[in-house]
Amino acid sequence: MEERTVAGPLDDLLREEKCRRVRSILASIKPAQAQLLILRNSGLSYKELADVLDVKMSGIGTMLIRAEEEFRNRYLALHPNDLHPNEEEL
Amino acid sequence: MTCIDDGILRARLDGELAGTELTEVNQHLGACADCAARFERLSAETARTADLLTTLARVGNDSALNPAVAYAQFRSQFGTADEPKDSWISRLFAPRWRPAWGLAAGTVVVAILVGVSPVRTWAQRVLAMLRVQKIAVVTIDPSTLMTGGESDSRPSKLINQFMADNVVVTLDPGKPDIVPSVTQAAHLAGYPIRTIGSLGAPQSIEVNGETAFQMTINRDRIEMLLEEVGRSDIRIPESANGALIAVHIPKNVISMYGDCPARHWHAISDTQSQAEVLAERKMERMASMNNTNCTYLVQAPSPTVSVPSELKMAEIAEAALQLAGMSPSEAHSFCQTVDWSSTMVVPIPRNTSSYETVSVDGVEGTLITETLSQGNRYSLLWIKNGVIHSLAGHGNSSDALTLAASLR
């Protein structure tokens, strides 16, 4: 987990806002895709994801790509300045 | 080695490959500039998304990193549920509709097949105008995905959820009208209602309202669904993407003869859980199957469907039939034999059902017989003057033909 070295009040507010945006986007995409993303982000392996979601392990990679694409597209549509390549940490 | 698909590249990126597969992929990435570039792009995109998602763990407490806790939190925060939203569309394909569709199988199969069979103008573009003129039966393997018909199985839930999310109801049929007489039923339906002369007056008559819905084919979403139900091998033709399918189902009438179980209106009350609804449906289905002294006659003017004229319906039907349990080669050859502009296809489980072509009501009909532990159940389907007739009950095929001969 990232170490928070300069956790001033502004940083906290920005992080919280970003978190709110992420939650909002997750809530707007298909539940199955949101579940997949959050579970993968929580550290589940492909096998564990396949077991939990009751799908074939061989399809997890493709499902992740599509779910992330959906997530990214929606996020970018609402917050176009918030997601750049090589984006600096807040 | 041919180029590597994105799913495998993603697994490689996530450290999910091992052994010879990992070696082969690494070797290929070293030799193929195209795949290496895709891998780099995928890495960058994944990193960007991961950066956003990890904010969830940074804000709040550390338990977000525990998968079980994270999942529980997610569900409570966003109200996401595994249970499908019960909707008008699932009611359409609920057990009470079975007589209308013969022994029709799964939700999506029927939806797509109905969707590509029949018609009416709806959208702004030039549409194919199709109407059901004949019925074809296809036998499918009941051990596969859809044909069990259990509404609480995971594939059914996923598909019901998919339908709830993607189908736009443009005309809700509302609650069915239960009427005491054929005259009233005909008045409500707007067309003459026939009766089975040898059985006397119907015990009960139900008039179901006019119905319409439409959906736009989103290839990515359908393929996502197919992946979720473990059938990523089925591909949806690219040409179908974006096609609008609009279905219109006129009022239909179900006449019940003999000792038929009470039919329930499946509106979901606030106090009724999904589990309770499913249990109720199961009980209704069981009651219907056990009640051997009940005969249904359904009269339904042909549904009509608007589809873009360029839509290759045979290709979509081929995918649907594979989902229903046909092998790719079986589905392909069957689809070549069907005129999709005028045929309603009824899938039946091949191990418990058989069918034959018969002469009924002056036209050609299809008699489907299902062998159950309680005895045979038949469903006789035919189309006369643009109206689909379905006569369903318990007994032998000759019983069905005798009853049909007394129609008036």
Short mmCIF file of C-alpha atoms in Angstrom, two decimals, chain B residues 122-312:
data_model
loop_
_atom_site.label_atom_id
_atom_site.label_comp_id
_atom_site.label_asym_id
_atom_site.label_seq_id
_atom_site.Cartn_x
_atom_site.Cartn_y
_atom_site.Cartn_z
CA TRP B 122 -41.17 0.68 -36.13
CA ALA B 123 -38.04 2.59 -36.64
CA GLN B 124 -36.99 5.37 -38.86
CA ARG B 125 -35.01 3.28 -41.27
CA VAL B 126 -36.10 0.88 -43.94
CA LEU B 127 -36.89 -2.31 -42.18
CA ALA B 128 -37.48 -5.83 -43.18
CA MET B 129 -41.12 -6.67 -42.73
CA LEU B 130 -41.48 -10.12 -41.37
CA ARG B 131 -44.36 -12.10 -39.99
CA VAL B 132 -44.66 -15.63 -38.69
CA GLN B 133 -46.10 -17.88 -41.33
CA LYS B 134 -44.76 -21.23 -40.24
CA ILE B 135 -43.25 -23.03 -37.31
CA ALA B 136 -40.10 -25.10 -37.23
CA VAL B 137 -38.92 -27.24 -34.37
CA VAL B 138 -35.31 -27.68 -33.46
CA THR B 139 -34.08 -30.20 -30.92
CA ILE B 140 -31.40 -29.13 -28.52
CA ASP B 141 -29.33 -30.68 -25.77
CA PRO B 142 -31.03 -30.05 -22.40
CA SER B 143 -27.85 -30.58 -20.42
CA THR B 144 -26.38 -27.36 -21.74
CA LEU B 145 -26.85 -23.82 -20.77
CA MET B 146 -30.37 -22.74 -21.42
CA THR B 147 -32.67 -25.62 -21.82
CA GLY B 148 -33.14 -26.54 -18.19
CA GLY B 149 -35.32 -23.48 -18.00
CA GLU B 150 -34.65 -23.08 -14.30
CA SER B 151 -35.11 -19.42 -13.69
CA ASP B 152 -32.85 -19.46 -10.65
CA SER B 153 -29.80 -20.95 -12.38
CA ARG B 154 -26.88 -18.57 -12.75
CA PRO B 155 -26.99 -18.42 -16.58
CA SER B 156 -30.69 -17.66 -16.45
CA LYS B 157 -30.09 -14.95 -13.87
CA LEU B 158 -27.36 -13.39 -15.97
CA ILE B 159 -29.47 -13.51 -19.08
CA ASN B 160 -32.53 -12.15 -17.31
CA GLN B 161 -30.39 -9.34 -15.95
CA PHE B 162 -29.03 -8.71 -19.42
CA MET B 163 -32.53 -8.55 -20.84
CA ALA B 164 -33.67 -6.25 -18.05
CA ASP B 165 -30.78 -3.92 -18.76
CA ASN B 166 -30.98 -3.93 -22.53
CA VAL B 167 -34.60 -4.33 -23.49
CA VAL B 168 -36.72 -1.21 -23.63
CA VAL B 169 -40.39 -1.87 -23.09
CA THR B 170 -42.38 0.41 -25.30
CA LEU B 171 -45.78 -1.04 -24.54
CA ASP B 172 -46.42 -2.77 -21.23
CA PRO B 173 -49.14 -5.41 -21.39
CA GLY B 174 -50.30 -4.67 -17.84
CA LYS B 175 -52.20 -7.16 -15.79
CA PRO B 176 -54.03 -9.87 -17.74
CA ASP B 177 -57.83 -9.66 -17.82
CA ILE B 178 -59.64 -12.73 -16.58
CA VAL B 179 -63.00 -12.83 -18.29
CA PRO B 180 -65.97 -15.17 -17.79
CA SER B 181 -67.05 -15.63 -21.40
CA VAL B 182 -65.70 -16.16 -24.87
CA THR B 183 -67.76 -13.21 -26.10
CA GLN B 184 -66.05 -10.88 -23.65
CA ALA B 185 -62.64 -12.31 -24.51
CA ALA B 186 -63.28 -11.70 -28.21
CA HIS B 187 -64.46 -8.18 -27.45
CA LEU B 188 -61.31 -7.42 -25.47
CA ALA B 189 -58.94 -9.12 -27.89
CA GLY B 190 -60.53 -7.58 -30.96
CA TYR B 191 -60.70 -10.81 -32.95
CA PRO B 192 -62.90 -13.96 -32.88
CA ILE B 193 -62.00 -16.52 -30.23
CA ARG B 194 -62.36 -20.20 -30.99
CA THR B 195 -63.23 -22.86 -28.45
CA ILE B 196 -62.67 -26.60 -28.07
CA GLY B 197 -66.17 -27.92 -28.74
CA SER B 198 -65.73 -31.31 -27.13
CA LEU B 199 -64.62 -29.81 -23.80
CA GLY B 200 -67.54 -27.44 -23.30
CA ALA B 201 -67.08 -23.96 -21.93
CA PRO B 202 -63.61 -22.94 -20.77
CA GLN B 203 -63.08 -22.91 -17.03
CA SER B 204 -61.26 -19.63 -17.31
CA ILE B 205 -60.15 -17.23 -20.05
CA GLU B 206 -57.21 -14.90 -19.79
CA VAL B 207 -56.66 -12.00 -22.17
CA ASN B 208 -53.12 -10.70 -22.21
CA GLY B 209 -52.51 -7.14 -23.26
CA GLU B 210 -50.69 -5.82 -26.29
CA THR B 211 -46.96 -5.78 -25.80
CA ALA B 212 -43.98 -4.17 -27.45
CA PHE B 213 -40.32 -3.94 -26.72
CA GLN B 214 -37.13 -3.19 -28.55
CA MET B 215 -33.45 -3.66 -28.14
CA THR B 216 -30.35 -2.53 -29.93
CA ILE B 217 -27.80 -5.26 -30.45
CA ASN B 218 -24.63 -4.32 -28.64
CA ARG B 219 -22.10 -6.87 -29.80
CA ASP B 220 -19.62 -6.17 -27.02
CA ARG B 221 -22.20 -6.57 -24.31
CA ILE B 222 -23.59 -9.76 -25.75
CA GLU B 223 -20.11 -11.22 -26.06
CA MET B 224 -19.43 -10.16 -22.48
CA LEU B 225 -22.55 -12.04 -21.46
CA LEU B 226 -21.45 -15.07 -23.43
CA GLU B 227 -18.12 -14.98 -21.65
CA GLU B 228 -19.83 -14.74 -18.30
CA VAL B 229 -21.87 -17.84 -19.03
CA GLY B 230 -18.77 -19.66 -20.23
CA ARG B 231 -19.52 -19.54 -23.96
CA SER B 232 -16.89 -17.15 -25.25
CA ASP B 233 -16.50 -19.49 -28.22
CA ILE B 234 -19.76 -18.16 -29.68
CA ARG B 235 -19.26 -15.07 -31.78
CA ILE B 236 -21.83 -12.46 -32.72
CA PRO B 237 -21.45 -11.25 -36.30
CA GLU B 238 -19.99 -7.78 -36.52
CA SER B 239 -22.67 -6.78 -38.99
CA ALA B 240 -25.31 -7.18 -36.28
CA ASN B 241 -23.80 -4.55 -34.02
CA GLY B 242 -26.09 -1.58 -33.56
CA ALA B 243 -29.07 -3.22 -35.21
CA LEU B 244 -32.42 -2.25 -33.72
CA ILE B 245 -34.89 -5.07 -33.20
CA ALA B 246 -38.42 -4.05 -32.30
CA VAL B 247 -40.98 -6.67 -31.35
CA HIS B 248 -44.72 -6.18 -31.22
CA ILE B 249 -46.96 -8.84 -29.76
CA PRO B 250 -50.70 -8.36 -30.20
CA LYS B 251 -53.24 -9.26 -27.54
CA ASN B 252 -53.52 -12.99 -27.02
CA VAL B 253 -56.03 -15.21 -25.35
CA ILE B 254 -55.44 -18.27 -23.19
CA SER B 255 -58.49 -20.48 -22.63
CA MET B 256 -58.20 -23.04 -19.84
CA TYR B 257 -60.27 -26.18 -19.75
CA GLY B 258 -60.68 -28.67 -16.90
CA ASP B 259 -59.00 -28.47 -13.55
CA CYS B 260 -56.28 -25.94 -14.25
CA PRO B 261 -54.12 -24.46 -11.51
CA ALA B 262 -54.75 -20.85 -10.60
CA ARG B 263 -52.52 -18.58 -12.62
CA HIS B 264 -50.71 -15.91 -10.76
CA TRP B 265 -49.87 -12.44 -11.79
CA HIS B 266 -46.19 -12.08 -11.15
CA ALA B 267 -45.94 -8.45 -10.23
CA ILE B 268 -43.31 -8.17 -7.55
CA SER B 269 -44.46 -6.55 -4.37
CA ASP B 270 -42.06 -4.60 -2.20
CA THR B 271 -42.34 -7.18 0.52
CA GLN B 272 -41.70 -10.16 -1.74
CA SER B 273 -38.14 -11.34 -2.13
CA GLN B 274 -36.76 -12.70 -5.35
CA ALA B 275 -36.40 -16.08 -3.69
CA GLU B 276 -40.08 -16.07 -2.78
CA VAL B 277 -41.06 -15.19 -6.32
CA LEU B 278 -38.89 -17.97 -7.71
CA ALA B 279 -40.32 -20.45 -5.22
CA GLU B 280 -43.82 -19.41 -6.20
CA ARG B 281 -43.04 -19.89 -9.87
CA LYS B 282 -41.56 -23.28 -9.23
CA MET B 283 -44.66 -24.33 -7.34
CA GLU B 284 -46.85 -23.08 -10.15
CA ARG B 285 -44.78 -24.98 -12.65
CA MET B 286 -44.95 -28.14 -10.60
CA ALA B 287 -48.71 -27.76 -10.17
CA SER B 288 -49.09 -27.26 -13.89
CA MET B 289 -47.04 -30.35 -14.67
CA ASN B 290 -48.85 -32.52 -12.15
CA ASN B 291 -52.30 -31.47 -13.17
CA THR B 292 -53.19 -33.92 -15.89
CA ASN B 293 -56.75 -32.71 -16.28
CA CYS B 294 -55.94 -29.31 -17.66
CA THR B 295 -55.89 -28.24 -21.29
CA TYR B 296 -54.81 -24.88 -22.66
CA LEU B 297 -55.76 -23.31 -25.94
CA VAL B 298 -53.75 -20.23 -26.83
CA GLN B 299 -54.65 -17.98 -29.71
CA ALA B 300 -52.10 -15.33 -30.56
CA PRO B 301 -51.97 -13.27 -33.73
CA SER B 302 -48.50 -13.36 -35.16
CA PRO B 303 -46.01 -11.19 -33.36
CA THR B 304 -44.28 -8.79 -35.67
CA VAL B 305 -40.69 -7.69 -35.57
CA SER B 306 -38.86 -4.86 -37.20
CA VAL B 307 -35.27 -5.48 -38.12
CA PRO B 308 -32.86 -3.62 -40.38
CA SER B 309 -33.06 -5.15 -43.81
CA GLU B 310 -29.32 -5.68 -43.88
CA LEU B 311 -29.28 -7.72 -40.68
CA LYS B 312 -28.06 -11.25 -41.35
#
